[in-house]
Amino acid sequence: MTAGKLRIGYIPLVDAAALIVAADLGFTAAENLDVELVREVSWSNVRDKLNIGLFDAAHLLAPVAVASSLGIGHVRVPIVAPFNLGLNGNAITVSPRLFAALESRAEGDVADPRVSAQALARVVEERKSRDAEPLTFGMTFPFSHHNYQLRYWMAAGGIDPDEDVRLVVLPPPYMVESLTNGHVDGFCVGAPWNSVAVDAGIGRILHFGCEIQSRVTEKVFAVRERWAADHPETLAALIRALAAAASFTEAPENLATVSAAIASRLGVTPELVGRALTGNLKIAPDGQVRATSRYLMIGRNGAARPDLIQAAWIYAQIVRWGQAPLSEESLMLAQAVFRPDLYDAAVGGSPPAGPGEPGDGIGAFIGPAFVPTDIAGHLAAWRAKRSGRARLSVVR
Amino acid sequence: MAETRKGSDASSPGSQPQGGQRDSSLKIAIVDESPIRAAILEDGLREAGFTQVQRIAETHNLLVRIYAMDPDVILIDLESPSRDMLEQMFQMSRSVKRPVAMFVDQSDTASIQAAVDAGVSAYIVGGLKKERITSILDLCISRFNAFHRLQTELDQAKDALDERKVIDRAKGVLMKAKKFTEEEAYALMRKTAMNENKKIVDIAQSVLTAAELFK
């Protein structure tokens, strides 16, 4: 069955790179696909338009794909994700004022998330003791790694993210403005918004997402399960085009071309896009740079291949933060979203992730290694940790 | 709030056979940054007998404002990025007085598709029956479409005005260059347009471009 013109929704973020490059630099055309990228303003719109068929496919938050398939938070529509558009790519940015507060209370280097989480807990306790308003943090969507990474980090310091701070959903373009006028004290968001805040002199990147967890599936290329079944050849061609685009995006010699293509879709400068793609990010208004090869991974180290461990990890976060109860059936539904089989069939297999990748597939900065078959154990370990909170406040 | 809703079941001004029960006491929040469209929507809802309609223009602290207003129905423009903020309500039900649900259920794909096509997004709060929102949603869709038509007409009027300007300027060029009267200038352009099977504005544009080149 031919699909005709394909309408694919996306949010203007750097991690739509493979999709933008595929459509705008000829990779979908090479597969004889007629693709129209449709820019959207909210994840709710992307999800709804994908769900009801106004989009054939979409650039989607991986946790939204899982939530949609589980029917939590919204209508249940089974989604499949045969291609990862990006791993990692987020950062936690805080106001200069909060950064100064964290530094003054840090027992060690505040660049270490274990240290910063403890420092944050002290700031939170102090505010509580003088009846000050709780700190407010922005994140992009209830089902997002932005939400989960903020919570993971905070909880590591003994903070209850539901009680001790305020987490508010903010559309990415509003993040910087909200930090400027003090509506939030910090946020977790994808590129290029952290860099925009740093350049504006109103934010300081505290942690990269990859410092919280070394490897998480941030965005997926999502289609309805039904659509995938009805259009197997079109889908395979799309996966091939995306895989070729991802390789092209990752090749250092293409940086200028790729940055320019993405920048024109996002309405920012290519330089800003280049920072996220190369992992060389200015983290402070004074020009300090932090570099990593893990900031945003598009195609390297097996990044594009769907990974069932990631599905289990996302489901574990959904359960941990009370968005859904734990059940074996839901775990299976969550894992059914990620389709390495479709990926392998389309591109003819993938090289293994290779050295340097975390042993448990996630690489969280603290806590036990993740065992996808033992989510209950993972949650229990954190519950035990949480009960240590009372002790922390007494010590303080 | 629960009492209001119970009481309102009895009174249904302007009720129609189709589209379920009209309910004057339903509190409806409109989240829309476009004041004109919000006004159109608000008027329509009032005409239909909904008296408690309130517009929220400012998106800062959207959730706080919504909690304070405590609406039964929230209507939001699909082009508003603030829509994602509303999604958080589904996740924060314990901090809201009642649980929140989206009105669309599995069987409702057609109605949501129509709504999304028109650019409307609606959420209901609490256990409101689907039939009771259908009439509101239908009204919103027609009002959104009316707004869209208005916008299109406005754009067309603006285009027409722009075309007039181009043609007038081209007439001026011809009058000066060929010592034509205004009528002769227009007649020449119209004849050329007919011969070349083009719109008169395209010919006028060519005249202007040529004049620019010969400057």
PDB file of N, CA, C and O in Angstrom, chain B residues 107-140:
ATOM      1  N   SER B 107     -14.114   6.047  21.495  1.00  0.00           N
ATOM      2  CA  SER B 107     -15.060   5.971  20.388  1.00  0.00           C
ATOM      3  C   SER B 107     -15.240   7.317  19.702  1.00  0.00           C
ATOM      4  O   SER B 107     -16.015   7.454  18.780  1.00  0.00           O
ATOM      5  N   ASP B 108     -14.512   8.305  20.168  1.00  0.00           N
ATOM      6  CA  ASP B 108     -14.819   9.667  19.772  1.00  0.00           C
ATOM      7  C   ASP B 108     -13.889  10.238  18.708  1.00  0.00           C
ATOM      8  O   ASP B 108     -13.804  11.446  18.547  1.00  0.00           O
ATOM      9  N   THR B 109     -13.206   9.364  18.005  1.00  0.00           N
ATOM     10  CA  THR B 109     -12.194   9.838  17.064  1.00  0.00           C
ATOM     11  C   THR B 109     -12.734  10.871  16.081  1.00  0.00           C
ATOM     12  O   THR B 109     -12.095  11.874  15.820  1.00  0.00           O
ATOM     13  N   ALA B 110     -13.949  10.634  15.583  1.00  0.00           N
ATOM     14  CA  ALA B 110     -14.499  11.550  14.578  1.00  0.00           C
ATOM     15  C   ALA B 110     -14.694  12.946  15.143  1.00  0.00           C
ATOM     16  O   ALA B 110     -14.343  13.939  14.508  1.00  0.00           O
ATOM     17  N   SER B 111     -15.228  13.017  16.350  1.00  0.00           N
ATOM     18  CA  SER B 111     -15.505  14.345  16.900  1.00  0.00           C
ATOM     19  C   SER B 111     -14.215  15.066  17.254  1.00  0.00           C
ATOM     20  O   SER B 111     -14.104  16.271  17.054  1.00  0.00           O
ATOM     21  N   ILE B 112     -13.218  14.317  17.757  1.00  0.00           N
ATOM     22  CA  ILE B 112     -11.960  15.000  18.078  1.00  0.00           C
ATOM     23  C   ILE B 112     -11.264  15.415  16.796  1.00  0.00           C
ATOM     24  O   ILE B 112     -10.655  16.475  16.714  1.00  0.00           O
ATOM     25  N   GLN B 113     -11.406  14.588  15.761  1.00  0.00           N
ATOM     26  CA  GLN B 113     -10.777  14.931  14.480  1.00  0.00           C
ATOM     27  C   GLN B 113     -11.366  16.233  13.942  1.00  0.00           C
ATOM     28  O   GLN B 113     -10.639  17.117  13.500  1.00  0.00           O
ATOM     29  N   ALA B 114     -12.684  16.345  14.034  1.00  0.00           N
ATOM     30  CA  ALA B 114     -13.342  17.574  13.578  1.00  0.00           C
ATOM     31  C   ALA B 114     -12.863  18.757  14.395  1.00  0.00           C
ATOM     32  O   ALA B 114     -12.588  19.836  13.862  1.00  0.00           O
ATOM     33  N   ALA B 115     -12.740  18.542  15.695  1.00  0.00           N
ATOM     34  CA  ALA B 115     -12.309  19.619  16.577  1.00  0.00           C
ATOM     35  C   ALA B 115     -10.876  20.041  16.261  1.00  0.00           C
ATOM     36  O   ALA B 115     -10.574  21.223  16.132  1.00  0.00           O
ATOM     37  N   VAL B 116     -10.017  19.051  16.128  1.00  0.00           N
ATOM     38  CA  VAL B 116      -8.608  19.342  15.857  1.00  0.00           C
ATOM     39  C   VAL B 116      -8.455  20.027  14.501  1.00  0.00           C
ATOM     40  O   VAL B 116      -7.699  20.983  14.347  1.00  0.00           O
ATOM     41  N   ASP B 117      -9.228  19.561  13.542  1.00  0.00           N
ATOM     42  CA  ASP B 117      -9.221  20.184  12.220  1.00  0.00           C
ATOM     43  C   ASP B 117      -9.568  21.666  12.318  1.00  0.00           C
ATOM     44  O   ASP B 117      -8.985  22.494  11.633  1.00  0.00           O
ATOM     45  N   ALA B 118     -10.531  21.965  13.171  1.00  0.00           N
ATOM     46  CA  ALA B 118     -10.969  23.354  13.325  1.00  0.00           C
ATOM     47  C   ALA B 118     -10.025  24.136  14.230  1.00  0.00           C
ATOM     48  O   ALA B 118     -10.088  25.343  14.304  1.00  0.00           O
ATOM     49  N   GLY B 119      -9.153  23.429  14.935  1.00  0.00           N
ATOM     50  CA  GLY B 119      -8.211  24.095  15.822  1.00  0.00           C
ATOM     51  C   GLY B 119      -8.694  24.239  17.251  1.00  0.00           C
ATOM     52  O   GLY B 119      -8.190  25.034  18.012  1.00  0.00           O
ATOM     53  N   VAL B 120      -9.671  23.439  17.628  1.00  0.00           N
ATOM     54  CA  VAL B 120     -10.213  23.511  18.987  1.00  0.00           C
ATOM     55  C   VAL B 120      -9.712  22.338  19.798  1.00  0.00           C
ATOM     56  O   VAL B 120      -9.590  21.234  19.288  1.00  0.00           O
ATOM     57  N   SER B 121      -9.472  22.591  21.031  1.00  0.00           N
ATOM     58  CA  SER B 121      -9.155  21.519  21.929  1.00  0.00           C
ATOM     59  C   SER B 121      -9.979  21.737  23.191  1.00  0.00           C
ATOM     60  O   SER B 121     -10.043  22.844  23.688  1.00  0.00           O
ATOM     61  N   ALA B 122     -10.639  20.727  23.641  1.00  0.00           N
ATOM     62  CA  ALA B 122     -11.505  20.923  24.807  1.00  0.00           C
ATOM     63  C   ALA B 122     -11.187  19.895  25.881  1.00  0.00           C
ATOM     64  O   ALA B 122     -10.900  18.746  25.593  1.00  0.00           O
ATOM     65  N   TYR B 123     -11.217  20.332  27.098  1.00  0.00           N
ATOM     66  CA  TYR B 123     -11.057  19.433  28.226  1.00  0.00           C
ATOM     67  C   TYR B 123     -12.260  19.622  29.125  1.00  0.00           C
ATOM     68  O   TYR B 123     -12.721  20.749  29.299  1.00  0.00           O
ATOM     69  N   ILE B 124     -12.768  18.552  29.656  1.00  0.00           N
ATOM     70  CA  ILE B 124     -13.788  18.767  30.665  1.00  0.00           C
ATOM     71  C   ILE B 124     -13.224  18.363  31.998  1.00  0.00           C
ATOM     72  O   ILE B 124     -12.309  17.557  32.099  1.00  0.00           O
ATOM     73  N   VAL B 125     -13.754  18.961  32.999  1.00  0.00           N
ATOM     74  CA  VAL B 125     -13.278  18.730  34.345  1.00  0.00           C
ATOM     75  C   VAL B 125     -14.365  17.979  35.081  1.00  0.00           C
ATOM     76  O   VAL B 125     -15.539  18.329  34.978  1.00  0.00           O
ATOM     77  N   GLY B 126     -13.967  16.937  35.788  1.00  0.00           N
ATOM     78  CA  GLY B 126     -14.960  16.206  36.549  1.00  0.00           C
ATOM     79  C   GLY B 126     -15.780  15.282  35.672  1.00  0.00           C
ATOM     80  O   GLY B 126     -15.471  15.071  34.510  1.00  0.00           O
ATOM     81  N   GLY B 127     -16.846  14.770  36.230  1.00  0.00           N
ATOM     82  CA  GLY B 127     -17.582  13.701  35.549  1.00  0.00           C
ATOM     83  C   GLY B 127     -18.685  14.192  34.645  1.00  0.00           C
ATOM     84  O   GLY B 127     -19.804  13.708  34.680  1.00  0.00           O
ATOM     85  N   LEU B 128     -18.385  15.176  33.838  1.00  0.00           N
ATOM     86  CA  LEU B 128     -19.391  15.698  32.922  1.00  0.00           C
ATOM     87  C   LEU B 128     -19.679  14.668  31.834  1.00  0.00           C
ATOM     88  O   LEU B 128     -18.764  14.059  31.299  1.00  0.00           O
ATOM     89  N   LYS B 129     -20.939  14.521  31.486  1.00  0.00           N
ATOM     90  CA  LYS B 129     -21.292  13.550  30.454  1.00  0.00           C
ATOM     91  C   LYS B 129     -20.882  14.036  29.077  1.00  0.00           C
ATOM     92  O   LYS B 129     -20.956  15.211  28.776  1.00  0.00           O
ATOM     93  N   LYS B 130     -20.518  13.110  28.255  1.00  0.00           N
ATOM     94  CA  LYS B 130     -20.021  13.433  26.927  1.00  0.00           C
ATOM     95  C   LYS B 130     -21.061  14.180  26.104  1.00  0.00           C
ATOM     96  O   LYS B 130     -20.754  15.140  25.408  1.00  0.00           O
ATOM     97  N   GLU B 131     -22.328  13.760  26.249  1.00  0.00           N
ATOM     98  CA  GLU B 131     -23.377  14.393  25.429  1.00  0.00           C
ATOM     99  C   GLU B 131     -23.484  15.874  25.754  1.00  0.00           C
ATOM    100  O   GLU B 131     -23.866  16.681  24.925  1.00  0.00           O
ATOM    101  N   ARG B 132     -23.175  16.192  27.000  1.00  0.00           N
ATOM    102  CA  ARG B 132     -23.357  17.583  27.410  1.00  0.00           C
ATOM    103  C   ARG B 132     -22.254  18.481  26.864  1.00  0.00           C
ATOM    104  O   ARG B 132     -22.422  19.680  26.804  1.00  0.00           O
ATOM    105  N   ILE B 133     -21.160  17.892  26.517  1.00  0.00           N
ATOM    106  CA  ILE B 133     -20.116  18.729  25.947  1.00  0.00           C
ATOM    107  C   ILE B 133     -20.231  18.793  24.435  1.00  0.00           C
ATOM    108  O   ILE B 133     -19.752  19.722  23.799  1.00  0.00           O
ATOM    109  N   THR B 134     -20.918  17.804  23.853  1.00  0.00           N
ATOM    110  CA  THR B 134     -20.998  17.755  22.394  1.00  0.00           C
ATOM    111  C   THR B 134     -21.520  19.057  21.817  1.00  0.00           C
ATOM    112  O   THR B 134     -20.980  19.595  20.855  1.00  0.00           O
ATOM    113  N   SER B 135     -22.581  19.605  22.457  1.00  0.00           N
ATOM    114  CA  SER B 135     -23.171  20.834  21.923  1.00  0.00           C
ATOM    115  C   SER B 135     -22.180  21.984  22.044  1.00  0.00           C
ATOM    116  O   SER B 135     -22.069  22.821  21.145  1.00  0.00           O
ATOM    117  N   ILE B 136     -21.449  22.007  23.145  1.00  0.00           N
ATOM    118  CA  ILE B 136     -20.455  23.076  23.325  1.00  0.00           C
ATOM    119  C   ILE B 136     -19.373  22.949  22.264  1.00  0.00           C
ATOM    120  O   ILE B 136     -18.971  23.922  21.628  1.00  0.00           O
ATOM    121  N   LEU B 137     -18.943  21.730  22.080  1.00  0.00           N
ATOM    122  CA  LEU B 137     -17.858  21.508  21.128  1.00  0.00           C
ATOM    123  C   LEU B 137     -18.307  21.838  19.708  1.00  0.00           C
ATOM    124  O   LEU B 137     -17.579  22.504  18.960  1.00  0.00           O
ATOM    125  N   ASP B 138     -19.526  21.396  19.359  1.00  0.00           N
ATOM    126  CA  ASP B 138     -20.049  21.711  18.022  1.00  0.00           C
ATOM    127  C   ASP B 138     -20.075  23.209  17.800  1.00  0.00           C
ATOM    128  O   ASP B 138     -19.706  23.716  16.746  1.00  0.00           O
ATOM    129  N   LEU B 139     -20.518  23.908  18.856  1.00  0.00           N
ATOM    130  CA  LEU B 139     -20.588  25.353  18.766  1.00  0.00           C
ATOM    131  C   LEU B 139     -19.187  25.948  18.570  1.00  0.00           C
ATOM    132  O   LEU B 139     -18.985  26.836  17.745  1.00  0.00           O
ATOM    133  N   CYS B 140     -18.241  25.415  19.324  1.00  0.00           N
ATOM    134  CA  CYS B 140     -16.868  25.922  19.206  1.00  0.00           C
ATOM    135  C   CYS B 140     -16.322  25.690  17.805  1.00  0.00           C
ATOM    136  O   CYS B 140     -15.670  26.562  17.235  1.00  0.00           O
TER     137      CYS B 140
END
